[in-house]
CSV table of C-alpha atoms in Angstrom, one decimal:
chain,number,residue,atom,x,y,z
A,218,MET,CA,0.0,0.0,0.0
A,219,GLN,CA,1.5,3.3,-1.1
A,220,ASN,CA,1.2,6.4,1.0
A,221,HIS,CA,-1.4,8.7,-0.6
A,222,SER,CA,0.6,11.8,0.5
A,223,ASN,CA,3.8,11.0,-1.3
A,224,PHE,CA,4.6,11.4,-5.0
A,225,SER,CA,7.3,9.3,-6.6
A,226,ARG,CA,8.8,10.0,-10.0
A,227,ARG,CA,6.8,7.1,-11.3
A,228,ASP,CA,3.6,8.6,-9.9
A,229,PHE,CA,4.4,11.9,-11.5
A,230,LEU,CA,4.9,10.4,-14.9
A,231,LYS,CA,1.7,8.4,-14.6
A,232,SER,CA,-0.1,11.6,-13.6
A,233,THR,CA,1.1,13.6,-16.6
A,234,THR,CA,0.5,10.7,-19.0
A,235,ALA,CA,-3.0,10.1,-17.7
A,236,GLY,CA,-3.8,13.8,-18.0
A,237,ALA,CA,-2.7,13.9,-21.6
A,238,ALA,CA,-4.8,10.8,-22.3
A,239,ALA,CA,-7.8,12.5,-20.8
A,240,ILE,CA,-7.4,15.6,-22.9
A,241,SER,CA,-6.9,13.6,-26.1
A,242,THR,CA,-10.1,11.6,-25.6
A,243,GLY,CA,-12.1,14.6,-24.6
A,244,ILE,CA,-13.1,13.1,-21.3
A,245,TRP,CA,-12.3,15.2,-18.2
A,246,THR,CA,-11.4,13.0,-15.2
A,247,GLY,CA,-9.9,15.4,-12.7
A,248,LEU,CA,-6.4,14.9,-11.5
A,249,ALA,CA,-4.8,11.4,-11.8
A,250,PRO,CA,-4.7,9.5,-8.5
A,251,ALA,CA,-1.8,10.5,-6.3
A,252,ALA,CA,-0.9,6.9,-5.5
A,253,SER,CA,-1.2,4.7,-8.6
A,254,LYS,CA,-0.7,1.0,-8.5
A,255,SER,CA,0.7,-1.2,-11.2
A,256,ALA,CA,-1.8,-3.1,-13.3
A,257,ASN,CA,-0.9,-6.4,-11.6
A,258,GLU,CA,-1.1,-5.0,-8.0
A,259,LYS,CA,-4.5,-5.5,-6.5
A,260,LEU,CA,-6.5,-2.7,-4.9
A,261,ASN,CA,-7.5,-2.9,-1.3
A,262,ILE,CA,-11.3,-2.1,-1.4
A,263,ALA,CA,-13.9,-1.4,1.2
A,264,CYS,CA,-17.5,-2.0,0.3
A,265,ILE,CA,-20.1,0.2,1.9
A,266,GLY,CA,-23.4,-1.7,1.5
A,267,THR,CA,-23.4,-5.4,0.7
A,268,ALA,CA,-26.8,-6.5,-0.5
A,269,ASN,CA,-29.1,-6.1,-3.5
A,270,ARG,CA,-27.5,-3.5,-5.9
A,271,ALA,CA,-24.4,-3.4,-3.7
A,272,ALA,CA,-24.0,-7.1,-4.0
A,273,ALA,CA,-23.7,-6.7,-7.8
A,274,ASP,CA,-21.1,-4.0,-7.3
A,275,ILE,CA,-19.1,-6.2,-5.0
A,276,ASP,CA,-19.2,-8.9,-7.7
A,277,GLY,CA,-17.9,-6.4,-10.2
A,278,VAL,CA,-14.8,-5.7,-8.1
A,279,LYS,CA,-14.2,-9.1,-6.4
A,280,GLY,CA,-11.1,-9.7,-8.4
A,281,GLU,CA,-9.4,-7.1,-6.2
A,282,ASN,CA,-8.8,-7.4,-2.5
A,283,ILE,CA,-12.0,-6.9,-0.6
A,284,VAL,CA,-10.6,-6.0,2.8
A,285,ALA,CA,-13.5,-4.4,4.6
A,286,LEU,CA,-17.3,-4.7,4.5
A,287,VAL,CA,-19.9,-2.3,5.9
A,288,ASP,CA,-23.6,-2.8,6.4
A,289,VAL,CA,-26.2,-1.7,9.0
A,290,ASP,CA,-28.0,-5.0,8.5
A,291,LYS,CA,-26.1,-7.8,10.2
A,292,ASN,CA,-27.8,-10.5,8.1
A,293,TYR,CA,-26.6,-8.9,5.0
A,294,LEU,CA,-23.1,-8.4,6.5
A,295,ASP,CA,-22.8,-12.0,7.6
A,296,ARG,CA,-23.8,-13.2,4.2
A,297,ALA,CA,-21.2,-11.0,2.4
A,298,SER,CA,-18.6,-11.9,5.0
A,299,SER,CA,-19.1,-15.6,4.3
A,300,SER,CA,-17.8,-14.9,0.7
A,301,PHE,CA,-14.9,-12.7,2.0
A,302,PRO,CA,-13.9,-14.3,5.3
A,303,ASN,CA,-10.8,-12.2,5.6
A,304,ALA,CA,-12.6,-8.9,5.3
A,305,ARG,CA,-13.0,-6.8,8.4
A,306,VAL,CA,-16.7,-6.0,9.1
A,307,TYR,CA,-18.3,-2.8,10.3
A,308,ALA,CA,-21.8,-1.4,10.8
A,309,ASP,CA,-20.8,2.3,10.5
A,310,TYR,CA,-18.8,3.5,7.5
A,311,ARG,CA,-17.5,6.4,9.5
A,312,GLU,CA,-15.8,4.1,11.9
A,313,MET,CA,-14.6,1.9,9.0
A,314,LEU,CA,-12.9,4.9,7.3
A,315,GLU,CA,-11.1,5.9,10.5
A,316,SER,CA,-10.0,2.3,11.4
A,317,GLU,CA,-8.9,1.5,7.8
A,318,ASP,CA,-7.1,4.8,7.2
A,319,GLY,CA,-3.9,3.9,5.4
A,320,LYS,CA,-5.0,0.3,4.7
A,321,ILE,CA,-7.4,0.8,1.8
A,322,ASP,CA,-7.2,2.4,-1.6
A,323,ALA,CA,-10.8,2.7,-2.7
A,324,VAL,CA,-14.5,2.3,-1.6
A,325,VAL,CA,-17.6,1.1,-3.4
A,326,ILE,CA,-20.8,2.6,-2.2
A,327,GLY,CA,-24.1,0.9,-2.6
A,328,THR,CA,-26.4,2.3,0.0
A,329,THR,CA,-29.7,4.2,0.2
A,330,ASP,CA,-29.4,7.5,-1.6
A,331,HIS,CA,-29.3,9.7,1.5
A,332,HIS,CA,-26.0,8.0,2.5
A,333,HIS,CA,-24.2,8.5,-0.8
A,334,ALA,CA,-22.8,11.9,-0.2
A,335,PRO,CA,-21.9,11.4,3.5
A,336,ALA,CA,-20.0,8.3,2.6
A,337,SER,CA,-18.4,9.6,-0.6
A,338,ILE,CA,-17.2,12.9,0.9
A,339,ARG,CA,-15.5,11.2,3.8
A,340,ALA,CA,-13.8,8.7,1.5
A,341,ILE,CA,-12.7,11.4,-1.0
A,342,ARG,CA,-11.2,13.6,1.7
A,343,LYS,CA,-9.1,10.6,2.8
A,344,GLY,CA,-7.7,10.4,-0.8
A,345,LEU,CA,-9.7,7.2,-1.6
A,346,HIS,CA,-11.0,6.4,-5.1
A,347,VAL,CA,-14.8,6.1,-5.1
A,348,TYR,CA,-17.3,4.1,-7.1
A,349,CYS,CA,-20.9,5.2,-6.1
A,350,GLU,CA,-24.3,4.0,-7.1
A,351,LYS,CA,-26.7,6.3,-8.8
A,352,PRO,CA,-28.0,8.9,-8.2
A,353,LEU,CA,-24.6,10.3,-7.1
A,354,THR,CA,-26.2,12.2,-4.3
A,355,HIS,CA,-29.5,13.0,-2.5
A,356,THR,CA,-29.5,16.7,-3.2
A,357,VAL,CA,-28.3,19.1,-6.0
A,358,GLN,CA,-25.9,20.8,-3.7
A,359,GLU,CA,-24.3,17.5,-2.6
A,360,ALA,CA,-23.6,16.6,-6.2
A,361,ARG,CA,-21.7,19.9,-6.7
A,362,ILE,CA,-19.7,19.4,-3.5
A,363,ILE,CA,-18.7,15.8,-4.3
A,364,ALA,CA,-17.6,16.7,-7.9
A,365,GLU,CA,-15.5,19.6,-6.7
A,366,GLU,CA,-13.9,17.5,-3.9
A,367,ALA,CA,-13.1,14.6,-6.2
A,368,LYS,CA,-11.3,17.0,-8.6
A,369,LYS,CA,-9.5,18.7,-5.7
A,370,HIS,CA,-8.2,15.4,-4.2
A,371,GLY,CA,-7.4,13.8,-7.6
A,372,VAL,CA,-9.2,10.5,-7.0
A,373,ALA,CA,-10.6,8.1,-9.6
A,374,THR,CA,-14.4,8.1,-9.6
A,375,GLN,CA,-17.2,6.4,-11.4
A,376,LEU,CA,-21.0,6.6,-11.0
A,377,GLY,CA,-22.8,3.2,-11.1
A,378,THR,CA,-24.7,3.8,-14.4
A,379,GLN,CA,-23.6,0.4,-15.7
A,380,ILE,CA,-25.5,0.7,-19.0
A,381,HIS,CA,-23.1,3.4,-20.0
A,382,ALA,CA,-20.7,0.6,-20.8
A,383,GLY,CA,-23.1,-1.2,-23.1
A,384,ASP,CA,-22.4,-1.3,-26.8
A,385,ASN,CA,-25.8,0.0,-27.8
A,386,TYR,CA,-25.4,3.3,-26.0
A,387,ARG,CA,-22.1,3.8,-27.7
A,388,ARG,CA,-23.6,3.2,-31.2
A,389,VAL,CA,-26.4,5.6,-30.5
A,390,VAL,CA,-24.0,8.3,-29.4
A,391,GLU,CA,-22.0,7.8,-32.6
A,392,ILE,CA,-25.1,8.0,-34.8
A,393,VAL,CA,-26.4,11.2,-33.1
A,394,GLN,CA,-23.0,12.8,-33.2
A,395,SER,CA,-22.6,11.9,-36.9
A,396,GLY,CA,-25.3,14.4,-37.8
A,397,VAL,CA,-27.6,11.9,-39.6
A,398,LEU,CA,-30.5,13.2,-37.5
A,399,GLY,CA,-29.6,16.8,-38.3
A,400,ASP,CA,-29.8,19.3,-35.5
A,401,VAL,CA,-31.3,17.7,-32.4
A,402,GLY,CA,-33.2,20.2,-30.4
A,403,GLU,CA,-35.8,18.0,-28.7
A,404,VAL,CA,-35.4,14.8,-26.6
A,405,HIS,CA,-38.0,12.8,-24.8
A,406,VAL,CA,-37.0,10.3,-22.0
A,407,TRP,CA,-39.5,8.1,-20.1
A,408,VAL,CA,-39.6,5.2,-17.7
A,409,GLY,CA,-42.8,3.5,-16.6
A,410,LYS,CA,-41.6,2.5,-13.1
A,411,GLY,CA,-43.4,4.3,-10.3
A,412,TRP,CA,-41.9,4.8,-6.8
A,413,GLY,CA,-44.9,6.6,-5.3
A,414,GLY,CA,-45.2,6.7,-1.6
A,415,GLY,CA,-48.3,7.5,0.4
A,416,ASP,CA,-48.8,8.6,4.0
A,417,LEU,CA,-46.4,7.9,6.7
A,418,PRO,CA,-47.0,4.5,8.4
A,419,THR,CA,-48.7,4.6,11.7
A,420,ASP,CA,-48.1,0.9,12.5
A,421,THR,CA,-44.6,1.2,13.8
A,422,GLN,CA,-42.5,-1.4,15.6
A,423,GLU,CA,-39.1,-1.9,17.2
A,424,PRO,CA,-36.5,-2.6,14.5
A,425,PRO,CA,-35.4,-6.2,14.2
A,426,GLN,CA,-32.2,-7.3,16.1
A,427,ASN,CA,-30.2,-7.6,12.9
A,428,LEU,CA,-30.9,-3.9,11.8
A,429,ASN,CA,-29.1,-0.9,13.3
A,430,TRP,CA,-32.0,1.5,12.6
A,431,ASP,CA,-30.2,4.6,13.9
A,432,LEU,CA,-27.3,4.0,11.5
A,433,TRP,CA,-29.7,3.2,8.7
A,434,LEU,CA,-31.3,6.6,9.3
A,435,GLY,CA,-27.9,8.2,9.4
A,436,PRO,CA,-28.2,11.9,8.3
A,437,ALA,CA,-32.0,11.8,8.2
A,438,PRO,CA,-34.3,12.9,11.0
A,439,VAL,CA,-35.2,10.2,13.5
A,440,ARG,CA,-38.5,8.4,12.8
A,441,PRO,CA,-39.9,5.0,14.0
A,442,PHE,CA,-39.2,1.8,12.2
A,443,ALA,CA,-42.0,0.3,10.2
A,444,ALA,CA,-41.7,-3.2,8.8
A,445,GLY,CA,-41.8,-3.3,5.0
A,446,ARG,CA,-42.0,0.5,4.5
A,447,TYR,CA,-38.4,1.5,4.4
A,448,HIS,CA,-35.8,-1.2,4.7
A,449,PRO,CA,-34.8,-3.0,2.6
A,450,ALA,CA,-36.6,-2.0,-0.7
A,451,GLN,CA,-39.2,0.7,-0.2
A,452,TRP,CA,-37.1,3.7,0.9
A,453,ARG,CA,-37.1,5.2,-2.7
A,454,ARG,CA,-40.7,6.3,-2.1
A,455,TRP,CA,-39.8,8.8,0.6
A,456,TRP,CA,-38.2,12.2,0.2
A,457,GLN,CA,-36.0,11.7,3.3
A,458,PHE,CA,-34.2,8.7,1.8
A,459,GLY,CA,-34.7,8.7,-2.0
A,460,GLN,CA,-35.9,10.8,-4.9
A,461,GLY,CA,-38.6,8.6,-6.4
A,462,THR,CA,-38.5,7.2,-9.9
A,463,LEU,CA,-36.7,10.3,-11.2
A,464,GLY,CA,-33.8,9.6,-8.7
A,465,ASP,CA,-33.9,5.9,-9.4
A,466,MET,CA,-33.9,5.8,-13.2
A,467,ALA,CA,-33.1,9.2,-14.8
A,468,CYS,CA,-29.3,8.9,-14.3
A,469,HIS,CA,-29.6,5.7,-16.5
A,470,TYR,CA,-31.9,7.1,-19.2
A,471,MET,CA,-30.9,10.8,-19.3
A,472,ASP,CA,-27.3,9.7,-19.4
A,473,LEU,CA,-27.8,8.8,-23.1
A,474,PRO,CA,-28.8,12.3,-24.3
A,475,PHE,CA,-26.3,13.9,-21.9
A,476,TRP,CA,-23.6,11.9,-23.6
A,477,ALA,CA,-24.8,12.2,-27.2
A,478,LEU,CA,-25.6,15.9,-27.1
A,479,SER,CA,-22.9,17.1,-24.6
A,480,LEU,CA,-25.5,18.4,-22.2
A,481,ARG,CA,-24.5,19.8,-18.8
A,482,HIS,CA,-26.6,22.4,-16.9
A,483,PRO,CA,-30.1,23.4,-17.8
A,484,THR,CA,-31.2,27.0,-17.6
A,485,HIS,CA,-34.9,26.2,-17.0
A,486,CYS,CA,-36.7,23.4,-15.3
A,487,GLU,CA,-40.4,22.9,-14.9
A,488,ALA,CA,-42.2,19.9,-13.3
A,489,GLU,CA,-45.8,18.8,-13.1
A,490,GLY,CA,-47.4,16.0,-11.2
A,491,PRO,CA,-50.0,15.3,-8.5
A,492,GLU,CA,-50.3,17.5,-5.4
A,493,VAL,CA,-47.0,17.5,-3.6
A,494,HIS,CA,-46.9,15.3,-0.5
A,495,PRO,CA,-44.5,16.4,2.2
A,496,GLU,CA,-43.2,12.9,2.8
A,497,ALA,CA,-43.7,10.8,-0.3
A,498,CYS,CA,-42.6,11.0,-3.9
A,499,PRO,CA,-45.2,11.1,-6.6
A,500,HIS,CA,-46.6,8.1,-8.6
A,501,GLY,CA,-45.9,10.0,-11.8
A,502,LEU,CA,-43.9,13.1,-12.9
A,503,LYS,CA,-43.3,15.1,-16.0
A,504,VAL,CA,-40.3,17.4,-16.1
A,505,ARG,CA,-39.3,19.9,-18.9
A,506,TYR,CA,-35.7,21.0,-19.1
A,507,GLN,CA,-34.2,23.6,-21.3
A,508,PHE,CA,-30.4,23.3,-22.1
A,509,PRO,CA,-28.5,26.1,-23.8
A,510,SER,CA,-26.5,25.9,-27.0
A,511,ARG,CA,-23.1,24.2,-26.7
A,512,ASP,CA,-20.4,25.2,-29.2
A,513,LYS,CA,-22.1,24.5,-32.5
A,514,LEU,CA,-24.9,22.5,-31.0
A,515,ILE,CA,-28.4,24.1,-30.8
A,516,PRO,CA,-30.4,24.5,-27.5
A,517,VAL,CA,-32.2,21.3,-26.4
A,518,ASN,CA,-35.6,20.9,-24.8
A,519,LEU,CA,-35.6,17.6,-22.9
A,520,THR,CA,-38.8,16.2,-21.4
A,521,TRP,CA,-38.8,13.4,-18.7
A,522,TYR,CA,-41.9,11.3,-17.9
A,523,ASP,CA,-42.2,8.6,-15.3
A,524,GLY,CA,-44.8,6.4,-13.6
A,525,ASN,CA,-48.4,6.9,-14.6
A,526,MET,CA,-47.4,10.0,-16.7
A,527,ILE,CA,-45.4,8.2,-19.5
A,528,PRO,CA,-46.6,8.7,-23.1
A,529,LYS,CA,-47.9,6.1,-25.4
A,530,LYS,CA,-46.8,8.0,-28.5
A,531,VAL,CA,-43.7,10.1,-28.9
A,532,ALA,CA,-42.9,12.1,-32.1
A,533,GLY,CA,-45.7,10.2,-33.9
A,534,GLN,CA,-44.4,6.8,-32.9
A,535,ARG,CA,-46.0,4.3,-30.6
A,536,VAL,CA,-43.4,3.5,-27.9
A,537,PRO,CA,-42.8,0.9,-25.2
A,538,GLY,CA,-42.7,1.6,-21.5
A,539,SER,CA,-39.3,3.1,-21.4
A,540,GLY,CA,-36.9,4.7,-23.8
A,541,VAL,CA,-35.3,7.8,-25.3
A,542,MET,CA,-36.4,9.7,-28.4
A,543,PHE,CA,-34.1,12.1,-30.2
A,544,VAL,CA,-36.0,14.5,-32.5
A,545,GLY,CA,-33.8,16.1,-35.2
A,546,THR,CA,-34.3,18.3,-38.2
A,547,GLU,CA,-33.5,15.3,-40.5
A,548,GLY,CA,-34.9,12.4,-38.6
A,549,THR,CA,-36.0,10.8,-35.3
A,550,MET,CA,-34.3,8.1,-33.3
A,551,PHE,CA,-35.7,5.8,-30.6
A,552,ALA,CA,-33.3,4.1,-28.3
A,553,ASN,CA,-33.3,2.0,-25.2
A,554,TYR,CA,-30.7,-0.1,-23.3
A,555,GLY,CA,-30.3,-2.7,-26.1
A,556,SER,CA,-31.6,-1.3,-29.4
A,557,TYR,CA,-32.4,1.7,-31.6
A,558,LYS,CA,-34.6,2.6,-34.5
A,559,LEU,CA,-34.5,5.4,-37.0
A,560,PHE,CA,-37.5,7.2,-38.4
A,561,PRO,CA,-39.0,7.7,-40.9
A,562,LYS,CA,-38.4,4.0,-41.8
A,563,GLU,CA,-38.4,4.6,-45.5
A,564,LYS,CA,-35.7,7.3,-45.3
A,565,PHE,CA,-33.4,5.1,-43.2
A,566,ALA,CA,-34.2,1.7,-44.9
A,567,ASN,CA,-30.7,1.4,-46.2
A,568,PHE,CA,-29.0,3.2,-43.3
A,569,THR,CA,-25.3,2.3,-42.7
A,570,PRO,CA,-24.1,3.2,-39.2
A,571,PRO,CA,-21.0,5.4,-39.0
A,572,LYS,CA,-17.7,3.8,-38.3
A,573,GLN,CA,-17.3,2.9,-34.6
A,574,SER,CA,-15.3,5.7,-32.9
A,575,ILE,CA,-16.1,4.9,-29.2
A,576,PRO,CA,-14.1,1.9,-28.1
A,577,LYS,CA,-15.7,-1.1,-26.6
A,578,SER,CA,-15.8,-0.8,-22.8
A,579,ILE,CA,-13.6,-3.1,-20.8
A,580,GLY,CA,-16.5,-3.1,-18.3
A,581,HIS,CA,-17.9,-0.4,-16.1
A,582,HIS,CA,-16.3,-1.6,-12.9
A,583,ALA,CA,-13.1,-2.6,-14.7
A,584,GLU,CA,-12.8,0.9,-16.2
A,585,TRP,CA,-12.8,2.4,-12.7
A,586,ILE,CA,-10.4,-0.2,-11.3
A,587,LYS,CA,-8.0,0.6,-14.2
A,588,ALA,CA,-8.4,4.3,-13.4
A,589,CYS,CA,-7.5,3.7,-9.8
A,590,LYS,CA,-4.3,2.0,-10.8
A,591,ASP,CA,-3.0,4.2,-13.7
A,592,GLY,CA,-5.0,7.4,-13.7
A,593,SER,CA,-6.8,6.6,-17.0
A,594,PRO,CA,-10.1,8.3,-17.8
A,595,THR,CA,-13.5,7.0,-16.6
A,596,THR,CA,-16.6,7.9,-18.7
A,597,CYS,CA,-18.9,8.4,-15.7
A,598,ASN,CA,-16.5,10.3,-13.4
A,599,PHE,CA,-18.0,12.6,-10.8
A,600,ASP,CA,-17.5,15.7,-12.9
A,601,TYR,CA,-19.7,14.3,-15.7
A,602,SER,CA,-22.1,12.4,-13.4
A,603,GLY,CA,-22.3,15.2,-10.9
A,604,ALA,CA,-23.7,17.5,-13.5
A,605,LEU,CA,-26.0,14.8,-14.7
A,606,THR,CA,-27.2,14.2,-11.1
A,607,GLU,CA,-27.7,17.9,-10.5
A,608,ALA,CA,-30.0,18.1,-13.6
A,609,VAL,CA,-31.9,15.0,-12.6
A,610,LEU,CA,-32.6,16.1,-9.1
A,611,LEU,CA,-33.5,19.6,-10.1
A,612,GLY,CA,-36.7,18.2,-11.5
A,613,ASN,CA,-37.8,17.2,-8.0
A,614,VAL,CA,-36.8,20.6,-6.7
A,615,SER,CA,-39.1,22.3,-9.2
A,616,TYR,CA,-41.9,19.8,-8.4
A,617,ARG,CA,-41.6,20.3,-4.7
A,618,ALA,CA,-41.3,24.1,-4.9
A,619,LYS,CA,-44.4,24.1,-7.2
A,620,GLN,CA,-42.8,26.5,-9.6
A,621,ALA,CA,-40.8,26.6,-12.8
A,622,LEU,CA,-37.2,27.4,-12.1
A,623,GLU,CA,-34.9,29.8,-13.9
A,624,TRP,CA,-31.7,28.1,-13.0
A,625,ASP,CA,-28.3,29.7,-12.3
A,626,ALA,CA,-26.1,26.7,-12.3
A,627,ALA,CA,-22.9,28.6,-11.4
A,628,ASN,CA,-24.4,29.7,-8.1
A,629,LEU,CA,-26.8,26.7,-7.6
A,630,LYS,CA,-29.7,29.1,-7.3
A,631,ALA,CA,-33.2,29.4,-8.8
A,632,THR,CA,-33.2,33.1,-9.6
A,633,ASN,CA,-37.0,33.4,-9.5
A,634,CYS,CA,-37.8,31.0,-6.6
A,635,PRO,CA,-36.2,31.4,-3.2
A,636,GLU,CA,-38.5,28.6,-2.0
A,637,ALA,CA,-36.4,26.2,-4.0
A,638,ASP,CA,-33.4,26.6,-1.7
A,639,MET,CA,-34.9,24.2,0.9
A,640,TYR,CA,-34.8,21.4,-1.7
A,641,ILE,CA,-31.5,22.2,-3.3
A,642,SER,CA,-29.8,21.5,0.0
A,643,LYS,CA,-30.8,20.0,3.3
A,644,GLU,CA,-30.1,19.7,7.0
A,645,TYR,CA,-28.1,16.7,8.5
A,646,ARG,CA,-28.2,15.1,11.9
A,647,GLU,CA,-25.1,15.9,13.9
A,648,GLY,CA,-22.2,13.7,12.9
A,649,TRP,CA,-23.4,13.1,9.3
A,650,GLU,CA,-22.7,16.5,7.7
A,651,VAL,CA,-21.7,17.1,4.1
A,652,ALA,CA,-19.9,20.4,3.8
């Protein structure tokens, strides 16, 4: 294990080489890691969260040294520990990060959304590389803080939007950027899933012995445990812990137009849905974003739909329950995770895709592991995915503030709506702050 505070000549050379590679590929990664490892030397990784999506992330990095495991649910922790018997186990990631200081190189975070930023910020400030599940954070402000801190500390980062590594997304990006659709100024993105909540449960109980409920709540205000309403799977329905369907799925689906059209910060955001509930996310939501021109690219109007508000037809085409539609001056393109179609069909009957220019991914986790070792770029680093997360979560800010937002991204302010401030950031329980 190399000391993160020391630069050797080899590290310096790796840093400058990686920086040049990032510039040449047009992918900003921040600084190269201060303490790179050789390709054959395994990383020492701590995994924060061990079950469900987190279990898949552990599987993605299990070729490295899994030296520490963290989970607030002892049943989950015991199960993961049986696969990695030499890993040290913890219930509290804050304790783990202190105890493992100098012993680990990187962390993988697969927790509830409201723990993403508190865990990430503490790891980044210790000079650790971070892989975090989507959405990157629970608030817009957290996304900006995490991106800036990752750049400052020069760590390798990756958001868990695994579909970004798929071949189909790469081909869609190439087609859009080839100009075959003409100027694309309109995009529609929709997902039929619905993480609607409801009223707070009144039938509360003592938490089970295997669950540390206080640690599960973490930065959130204290509330009673209710079986089946929060842990393990229903927390996305509640504002205190998740961000509904928008938070769950938009980083996957909006990633495609963000990548293909070089989007970053919207200037306007307007959401509509059912009456706002103070505790629960909506069953359906529609969000309209306006993005400004970028270099030679025209402004883009992007509309998101989820839950019971998804369309049956988009741009004149009947569509399935989820997907993305690019509307250009010369044609229209539907895409989902695994396929794409061009319209009108007659015009594109003999369409030949452009030559592949985006290399095949070595794997989403593998890309991050490589970056940890040699400073090479990652495609979903926290600069890119931080901006994506900001835009995604801004939709819920507009919805909860009940007003269209004129957005000043540089200052993280809605210039026309001071009421939005309470949803752009949040308060934390003592000991869990993100600042």
